[in-house]
Amino acid sequence: MSEKLLHVKDLEVSFLTYAGEVKALRGVTFDVEKGEAIAIVGESGSGKSVTAQSVMKLIPTPPGVYKNGEISFDGQDITKLSNKEMESVRGSSIGMIFQDPMTSLNPTMTIGRQISEGLIKHQGMNKAEALERSIEMLSLVGIPNPELRVKQYPHEFSGGMRQRAMIAIALSCNPKLLIADEPTTALDVTIQAQIIDLMKDLQTKLDTSIILITHDLGVVADLAQKVVVMYAGQIIEQGYLDDIFYNPQHPYTWGLLKSVPRLDSKGQRLESIEGTPPDLLDPPKGCAFYPRCPYAMDVCIEHSPEETMVSPYHKVHCWLQHPDAPKDDLPVIIGGAENGSEK
């Protein structure tokens, strides 16, 4: 039986701004099991990175406020931990790869020193031991000549190598959970593939659980076992990889899949989702996707859809799942391609 490493339940996070309260997360619930990789996908502004930062307790307060919910990591509710207690969790038990390695790495410190910091603090190593371990980590993530590279600065590394260095820092203390926030952004496709292969290899070798934050569904298909689809600070659909790619149930998920280029659909035009996400200063009363949904009904305006269990893990929030909802003109989405006119 699988064992839960992370359990997030009814998480609500807001930012108190001069313009009012931005309700960034609105009742987010999901689990990560030991040794499992899950992907959180959605457009920019859907709440993906705020979810990751909330798990790490990196939301600045103020302006951020944890309004409600529970984040249980390895049996411990981390929302109740003080900043000092949380410092012992970050790096040692939960590692994070940030979105832009050039701005996340310290330009005034060598790569070796940046890896060594966590080892000295969390593992109790001396400088010599930490340096030796840093060389091992650079070798593990595929950086050539690690004995030389460990003495170099971030500006002496290419974009792909900086990302590998970030992974080395995040994994240096053998964390149980690795959070990767857009780890392949701004990298060319060859380097992207190498980074994803590296993460898959490390997951197998170290049995590390992974939360992948991304908008790239190609990356998701290559790494994750489960997928969480977010929109307007809420989870609107979640399931195993095959559930989301071959049996998606939410119009927003259909839109994401149809916007992905496919090798088996020559000459077919890529579709985009019309409109923009809602303003979370004043979230919609009903379904947040209503203004952009081609299948919207009157009930969607006033009432937020309840959760429907499609299968034991596949869950969706959409009024189209209601027994009385029309089914005639819904598409069949198979791996992101639209097939026929009936669902």
Tab-separated table of C-alpha atoms in Angstrom:
chain	number	residue	atom	x	y	z
A	1	MET	CA	0.000	0.000	0.000
A	2	SER	CA	1.316	3.459	-0.913
A	3	GLU	CA	2.259	5.836	1.870
A	4	LYS	CA	1.442	9.548	1.811
A	5	LEU	CA	4.455	11.817	2.147
A	6	LEU	CA	2.607	15.103	1.628
A	7	HIS	CA	-1.059	15.829	2.291
A	8	VAL	CA	-2.439	19.268	1.405
A	9	LYS	CA	-6.050	19.828	2.460
A	10	ASP	CA	-8.373	22.831	1.871
A	11	LEU	CA	-5.411	25.223	1.566
A	12	GLU	CA	-6.338	28.889	1.278
A	13	VAL	CA	-3.671	31.560	0.797
A	14	SER	CA	-4.305	35.262	0.174
A	15	PHE	CA	-2.166	38.324	-0.472
A	16	LEU	CA	-3.248	41.578	1.148
A	17	THR	CA	-2.446	44.300	-1.373
A	18	TYR	CA	-3.201	48.020	-1.658
A	19	ALA	CA	-5.993	47.101	-4.076
A	20	GLY	CA	-7.549	44.503	-1.763
A	21	GLU	CA	-7.299	40.795	-0.947
A	22	VAL	CA	-5.989	38.579	-3.756
A	23	LYS	CA	-7.319	35.069	-3.100
A	24	ALA	CA	-4.419	33.170	-4.649
A	25	LEU	CA	-5.320	29.661	-3.426
A	26	ARG	CA	-8.933	28.666	-2.782
A	27	GLY	CA	-9.364	25.258	-1.168
A	28	VAL	CA	-6.463	23.315	-2.730
A	29	THR	CA	-6.356	19.588	-1.813
A	30	PHE	CA	-3.929	16.942	-3.134
A	31	ASP	CA	-1.546	14.189	-1.968
A	32	VAL	CA	1.957	13.079	-2.892
A	33	GLU	CA	2.959	9.506	-2.098
A	34	LYS	CA	6.489	8.335	-1.330
A	35	GLY	CA	8.580	7.870	-4.474
A	36	GLU	CA	5.882	9.417	-6.683
A	37	ALA	CA	6.126	12.240	-9.225
A	38	ILE	CA	3.113	14.507	-9.685
A	39	ALA	CA	2.758	17.472	-12.025
A	40	ILE	CA	0.798	20.649	-11.294
A	41	VAL	CA	-0.222	22.288	-14.579
A	42	GLY	CA	-2.132	25.377	-15.643
A	43	GLU	CA	-1.713	28.835	-17.164
A	44	SER	CA	0.360	31.579	-15.565
A	45	GLY	CA	-1.497	32.946	-12.542
A	46	SER	CA	-3.371	29.711	-11.818
A	47	GLY	CA	-1.667	29.247	-8.431
A	48	LYS	CA	0.986	26.642	-9.258
A	49	SER	CA	4.026	28.464	-7.850
A	50	VAL	CA	2.097	29.797	-4.851
A	51	THR	CA	1.181	26.181	-4.025
A	52	ALA	CA	4.858	25.174	-4.192
A	53	GLN	CA	5.982	28.138	-2.093
A	54	SER	CA	3.237	27.420	0.449
A	55	VAL	CA	4.515	23.858	0.895
A	56	MET	CA	8.013	25.271	1.492
A	57	LYS	CA	6.488	27.994	3.688
A	58	LEU	CA	8.218	30.635	1.587
A	59	ILE	CA	5.180	32.918	1.292
A	60	PRO	CA	6.242	36.298	2.756
A	61	THR	CA	3.895	37.285	5.588
A	62	PRO	CA	2.836	40.048	5.126
A	63	PRO	CA	1.515	40.433	2.475
A	64	GLY	CA	0.792	36.685	2.316
A	65	VAL	CA	-1.666	35.080	4.735
A	66	TYR	CA	-2.332	31.373	5.328
A	67	LYS	CA	-6.090	31.677	5.830
A	68	ASN	CA	-7.102	28.052	6.144
A	69	GLY	CA	-6.041	24.486	5.526
A	70	GLU	CA	-3.459	21.903	6.434
A	71	ILE	CA	-0.073	20.966	4.937
A	72	SER	CA	1.031	17.673	6.461
A	73	PHE	CA	4.549	16.567	5.496
A	74	ASP	CA	5.778	13.194	6.715
A	75	GLY	CA	3.084	13.254	9.426
A	76	GLN	CA	3.866	16.809	10.619
A	77	ASP	CA	1.654	19.877	10.032
A	78	ILE	CA	4.204	22.376	8.738
A	79	THR	CA	1.758	25.301	8.838
A	80	LYS	CA	2.204	25.239	12.608
A	81	LEU	CA	6.022	25.319	12.503
A	82	SER	CA	7.916	28.502	13.361
A	83	ASN	CA	10.361	29.992	10.838
A	84	LYS	CA	13.288	28.538	12.786
A	85	GLU	CA	11.709	25.068	12.865
A	86	MET	CA	10.951	25.325	9.161
A	87	GLU	CA	14.616	26.033	8.398
A	88	SER	CA	15.467	22.495	9.510
A	89	VAL	CA	12.907	21.105	7.020
A	90	ARG	CA	13.923	23.198	3.991
A	91	GLY	CA	16.928	21.730	2.230
A	92	SER	CA	17.160	18.652	4.434
A	93	SER	CA	13.690	17.108	3.929
A	94	ILE	CA	12.247	19.266	1.132
A	95	GLY	CA	14.427	20.568	-1.704
A	96	MET	CA	13.381	23.090	-4.334
A	97	ILE	CA	14.574	23.873	-7.853
A	98	PHE	CA	13.591	27.466	-8.577
A	99	GLN	CA	12.338	28.778	-11.895
A	100	ASP	CA	15.359	30.843	-12.974
A	101	PRO	CA	18.747	29.441	-11.909
A	102	MET	CA	20.608	32.619	-12.901
A	103	THR	CA	18.686	34.720	-10.377
A	104	SER	CA	18.426	31.920	-7.793
A	105	LEU	CA	22.152	31.207	-7.618
A	106	ASN	CA	24.362	33.684	-5.741
A	107	PRO	CA	26.687	35.294	-8.317
A	108	THR	CA	29.310	36.133	-5.653
A	109	MET	CA	29.788	32.546	-4.415
A	110	THR	CA	31.313	29.523	-6.116
A	111	ILE	CA	29.001	26.656	-7.035
A	112	GLY	CA	30.838	24.405	-4.577
A	113	ARG	CA	30.275	26.801	-1.695
A	114	GLN	CA	26.575	27.086	-2.525
A	115	ILE	CA	26.174	23.295	-2.444
A	116	SER	CA	28.300	23.049	0.728
A	117	GLU	CA	26.148	25.497	2.720
A	118	GLY	CA	23.271	23.037	3.140
A	119	LEU	CA	25.604	20.128	3.854
A	120	ILE	CA	27.369	22.031	6.632
A	121	LYS	CA	24.087	23.269	8.139
A	122	HIS	CA	21.916	20.156	7.844
A	123	GLN	CA	24.405	17.276	7.699
A	124	GLY	CA	26.976	18.612	10.154
A	125	MET	CA	29.869	18.198	7.697
A	126	ASN	CA	33.086	20.190	7.890
A	127	LYS	CA	34.245	22.247	4.880
A	128	ALA	CA	36.465	19.516	3.439
A	129	GLU	CA	33.733	16.869	3.673
A	130	ALA	CA	31.171	19.254	2.192
A	131	LEU	CA	33.476	20.098	-0.723
A	132	GLU	CA	34.032	16.409	-1.460
A	133	ARG	CA	30.269	15.784	-1.367
A	134	SER	CA	29.724	18.816	-3.641
A	135	ILE	CA	32.032	17.292	-6.237
A	136	GLU	CA	30.090	14.018	-5.977
A	137	MET	CA	26.785	15.867	-6.491
A	138	LEU	CA	28.039	17.731	-9.577
A	139	SER	CA	29.183	14.405	-11.001
A	140	LEU	CA	25.798	12.833	-10.142
A	141	VAL	CA	23.905	15.500	-12.115
A	142	GLY	CA	26.145	15.012	-15.135
A	143	ILE	CA	28.461	18.032	-14.993
A	144	PRO	CA	31.875	17.159	-16.519
A	145	ASN	CA	35.150	17.961	-14.694
A	146	PRO	CA	33.381	18.462	-11.333
A	147	GLU	CA	36.683	19.043	-9.498
A	148	LEU	CA	37.217	22.132	-11.679
A	149	ARG	CA	33.587	23.230	-11.918
A	150	VAL	CA	33.077	23.197	-8.157
A	151	LYS	CA	35.430	26.217	-7.918
A	152	GLN	CA	33.660	28.229	-10.611
A	153	TYR	CA	30.928	30.881	-10.368
A	154	PRO	CA	27.416	30.760	-11.884
A	155	HIS	CA	28.320	33.084	-14.778
A	156	GLU	CA	30.893	30.519	-15.922
A	157	PHE	CA	28.167	27.894	-16.390
A	158	SER	CA	25.787	27.554	-19.349
A	159	GLY	CA	22.008	27.704	-18.770
A	160	GLY	CA	21.671	23.915	-18.700
A	161	MET	CA	24.641	23.531	-16.355
A	162	ARG	CA	23.227	26.165	-13.979
A	163	GLN	CA	19.988	24.191	-13.871
A	164	ARG	CA	21.966	21.026	-13.099
A	165	ALA	CA	23.801	22.910	-10.340
A	166	MET	CA	20.424	23.950	-8.888
A	167	ILE	CA	19.358	20.296	-8.897
A	168	ALA	CA	22.632	19.348	-7.174
A	169	ILE	CA	21.957	21.930	-4.436
A	170	ALA	CA	18.360	20.749	-4.009
A	171	LEU	CA	19.380	17.070	-3.778
A	172	SER	CA	22.583	17.463	-1.762
A	173	CYS	CA	20.943	16.515	1.553
A	174	ASN	CA	18.875	13.651	0.058
A	175	PRO	CA	15.464	15.299	0.581
A	176	LYS	CA	12.341	13.148	0.680
A	177	LEU	CA	10.497	15.644	-1.552
A	178	LEU	CA	11.838	17.673	-4.484
A	179	ILE	CA	9.773	20.599	-5.784
A	180	ALA	CA	10.749	21.635	-9.311
A	181	ASP	CA	9.232	24.979	-10.334
A	182	GLU	CA	9.404	25.236	-14.151
A	183	PRO	CA	12.802	23.457	-14.232
A	184	THR	CA	13.059	23.541	-18.042
A	185	THR	CA	11.966	27.139	-18.698
A	186	ALA	CA	14.250	29.042	-21.124
A	187	LEU	CA	16.245	25.897	-21.972
A	188	ASP	CA	16.432	24.502	-25.497
A	189	VAL	CA	14.628	21.232	-26.182
A	190	THR	CA	17.787	19.091	-26.096
A	191	ILE	CA	18.761	20.397	-22.649
A	192	GLN	CA	15.128	20.095	-21.492
A	193	ALA	CA	15.164	16.397	-22.360
A	194	GLN	CA	18.461	15.930	-20.505
A	195	ILE	CA	17.121	17.657	-17.363
A	196	ILE	CA	13.934	15.532	-17.372
A	197	ASP	CA	15.951	12.327	-17.912
A	198	LEU	CA	18.208	13.372	-15.039
A	199	MET	CA	15.242	13.936	-12.701
A	200	LYS	CA	13.723	10.555	-13.658
A	201	ASP	CA	17.056	8.848	-13.022
A	202	LEU	CA	17.492	10.556	-9.634
A	203	GLN	CA	13.919	9.689	-8.643
A	204	THR	CA	14.658	6.022	-9.305
A	205	LYS	CA	18.064	6.029	-7.597
A	206	LEU	CA	17.121	8.061	-4.514
A	207	ASP	CA	13.365	7.203	-4.273
A	208	THR	CA	12.647	10.934	-4.084
A	209	SER	CA	9.090	12.217	-4.462
A	210	ILE	CA	8.745	15.040	-7.006
A	211	ILE	CA	6.275	17.890	-7.486
A	212	LEU	CA	6.761	19.298	-10.984
A	213	ILE	CA	5.303	22.766	-11.587
A	214	THR	CA	4.928	23.397	-15.308
A	215	HIS	CA	2.764	24.516	-18.222
A	216	ASP	CA	4.540	22.138	-20.622
A	217	LEU	CA	2.394	19.024	-21.045
A	218	GLY	CA	5.180	17.309	-23.003
A	219	VAL	CA	7.389	17.431	-19.919
A	220	VAL	CA	4.486	16.154	-17.813
A	221	ALA	CA	3.981	13.101	-20.034
A	222	ASP	CA	7.647	12.200	-19.689
A	223	LEU	CA	8.001	12.431	-15.899
A	224	ALA	CA	4.778	12.416	-13.863
A	225	GLN	CA	2.566	9.570	-12.692
A	226	LYS	CA	-0.255	11.886	-11.601
A	227	VAL	CA	-1.444	15.279	-12.854
A	228	VAL	CA	-3.150	18.127	-10.990
A	229	VAL	CA	-4.817	20.771	-13.199
A	230	MET	CA	-5.173	24.208	-11.583
A	231	TYR	CA	-7.211	27.218	-12.641
A	232	ALA	CA	-7.865	30.489	-10.774
A	233	GLY	CA	-6.355	29.213	-7.513
A	234	GLN	CA	-8.353	25.970	-7.487
A	235	ILE	CA	-7.790	22.367	-8.530
A	236	ILE	CA	-10.369	21.674	-11.236
A	237	GLU	CA	-9.233	18.177	-12.223
A	238	GLN	CA	-6.714	15.595	-11.035
A	239	GLY	CA	-5.938	12.008	-11.910
A	240	TYR	CA	-3.350	9.568	-13.113
A	241	LEU	CA	-1.442	10.546	-16.261
A	242	ASP	CA	-3.636	8.369	-18.512
A	243	ASP	CA	-6.804	9.806	-16.922
A	244	ILE	CA	-5.830	13.355	-17.838
A	245	PHE	CA	-4.349	12.621	-21.270
A	246	TYR	CA	-6.843	10.036	-22.513
A	247	ASN	CA	-10.012	10.652	-20.530
A	248	PRO	CA	-10.058	14.350	-19.526
A	249	GLN	CA	-13.376	15.586	-18.165
A	250	HIS	CA	-13.031	19.365	-17.782
A	251	PRO	CA	-13.296	21.855	-20.701
A	252	TYR	CA	-10.197	23.677	-19.433
A	253	THR	CA	-8.175	20.435	-19.559
A	254	TRP	CA	-9.502	19.850	-23.093
A	255	GLY	CA	-8.263	23.322	-24.049
A	256	LEU	CA	-4.789	22.699	-22.596
A	257	LEU	CA	-4.468	19.392	-24.434
A	258	LYS	CA	-5.653	20.791	-27.767
A	259	SER	CA	-3.016	23.534	-27.574
A	260	VAL	CA	-0.160	20.993	-27.573
A	261	PRO	CA	1.594	20.238	-30.913
A	262	ARG	CA	1.233	16.587	-31.993
A	263	LEU	CA	3.252	14.515	-34.456
A	264	ASP	CA	0.159	12.539	-35.533
A	265	SER	CA	-1.992	15.556	-36.485
A	266	LYS	CA	-0.383	17.075	-39.585
A	267	GLY	CA	-2.000	20.203	-40.937
A	268	GLN	CA	-4.239	20.569	-37.894
A	269	ARG	CA	-4.338	24.051	-36.433
A	270	LEU	CA	-3.370	24.473	-32.785
A	271	GLU	CA	-6.173	25.917	-30.703
A	272	SER	CA	-5.873	28.437	-27.891
A	273	ILE	CA	-8.234	29.060	-24.995
A	274	GLU	CA	-10.024	32.325	-25.686
A	275	GLY	CA	-10.132	35.002	-22.979
A	276	THR	CA	-8.085	35.483	-19.813
A	277	PRO	CA	-8.172	34.046	-16.262
A	278	PRO	CA	-10.408	35.879	-13.754
A	279	ASP	CA	-9.270	38.615	-11.376
A	280	LEU	CA	-8.699	36.935	-7.998
A	281	LEU	CA	-9.338	40.228	-6.206
A	282	ASP	CA	-12.969	39.405	-6.916
A	283	PRO	CA	-13.240	35.675	-7.787
A	284	PRO	CA	-16.358	34.507	-9.626
A	285	LYS	CA	-19.243	33.253	-7.525
A	286	GLY	CA	-19.705	30.099	-9.592
A	287	CYS	CA	-17.287	28.255	-11.866
A	288	ALA	CA	-14.178	30.374	-12.487
A	289	PHE	CA	-13.854	29.039	-16.054
A	290	TYR	CA	-17.416	30.031	-16.996
A	291	PRO	CA	-16.588	33.167	-19.100
A	292	ARG	CA	-14.166	31.187	-21.300
A	293	CYS	CA	-16.039	27.868	-21.490
A	294	PRO	CA	-17.813	26.994	-24.765
A	295	TYR	CA	-20.031	24.532	-22.864
A	296	ALA	CA	-21.062	26.880	-20.027
A	297	MET	CA	-24.592	26.688	-18.618
A	298	ASP	CA	-26.628	29.051	-16.442
A	299	VAL	CA	-25.877	27.016	-13.308
A	300	CYS	CA	-22.145	27.695	-13.803
A	301	ILE	CA	-22.639	31.427	-13.115
A	302	GLU	CA	-24.103	31.163	-9.623
A	303	HIS	CA	-22.915	27.827	-8.237
A	304	SER	CA	-19.421	26.420	-7.904
A	305	PRO	CA	-19.368	22.827	-9.237
A	306	GLU	CA	-19.084	19.980	-6.767
A	307	GLU	CA	-16.392	17.324	-6.972
A	308	THR	CA	-17.220	14.289	-9.113
A	309	MET	CA	-15.305	11.023	-8.771
A	310	VAL	CA	-14.752	9.666	-12.286
A	311	SER	CA	-12.622	6.816	-10.889
A	312	PRO	CA	-10.946	6.179	-7.494
A	313	TYR	CA	-8.309	8.878	-8.099
A	314	HIS	CA	-9.705	10.794	-11.091
A	315	LYS	CA	-11.655	13.798	-9.748
A	316	VAL	CA	-13.187	16.766	-11.562
A	317	HIS	CA	-15.136	19.920	-10.663
A	318	CYS	CA	-17.517	20.578	-13.563
A	319	TRP	CA	-21.301	20.847	-13.975
A	320	LEU	CA	-21.049	18.833	-17.200
A	321	GLN	CA	-20.674	15.777	-14.947
A	322	HIS	CA	-24.185	16.283	-13.561
A	323	PRO	CA	-26.690	13.635	-14.785
A	324	ASP	CA	-28.966	16.365	-16.184
A	325	ALA	CA	-26.209	18.127	-18.147
A	326	PRO	CA	-26.372	17.916	-21.987
A	327	LYS	CA	-23.929	15.387	-23.482
A	328	ASP	CA	-24.627	15.693	-27.227
A	329	ASP	CA	-22.047	18.218	-28.415
A	330	LEU	CA	-19.094	17.413	-26.160
A	331	PRO	CA	-15.800	16.434	-27.838
A	332	VAL	CA	-13.836	13.256	-27.311
A	333	ILE	CA	-10.275	14.182	-26.383
A	334	ILE	CA	-7.751	11.403	-26.964
A	335	GLY	CA	-4.215	12.329	-25.968
A	336	GLY	CA	-4.924	15.961	-26.719
A	337	ALA	CA	-6.591	15.441	-30.107
A	338	GLU	CA	-10.270	16.003	-30.737
A	339	ASN	CA	-12.046	12.932	-32.084
A	340	GLY	CA	-15.599	13.035	-33.298
A	341	SER	CA	-18.347	15.177	-31.878
A	342	GLU	CA	-19.686	13.065	-29.073
A	343	LYS	CA	-18.192	12.188	-25.774
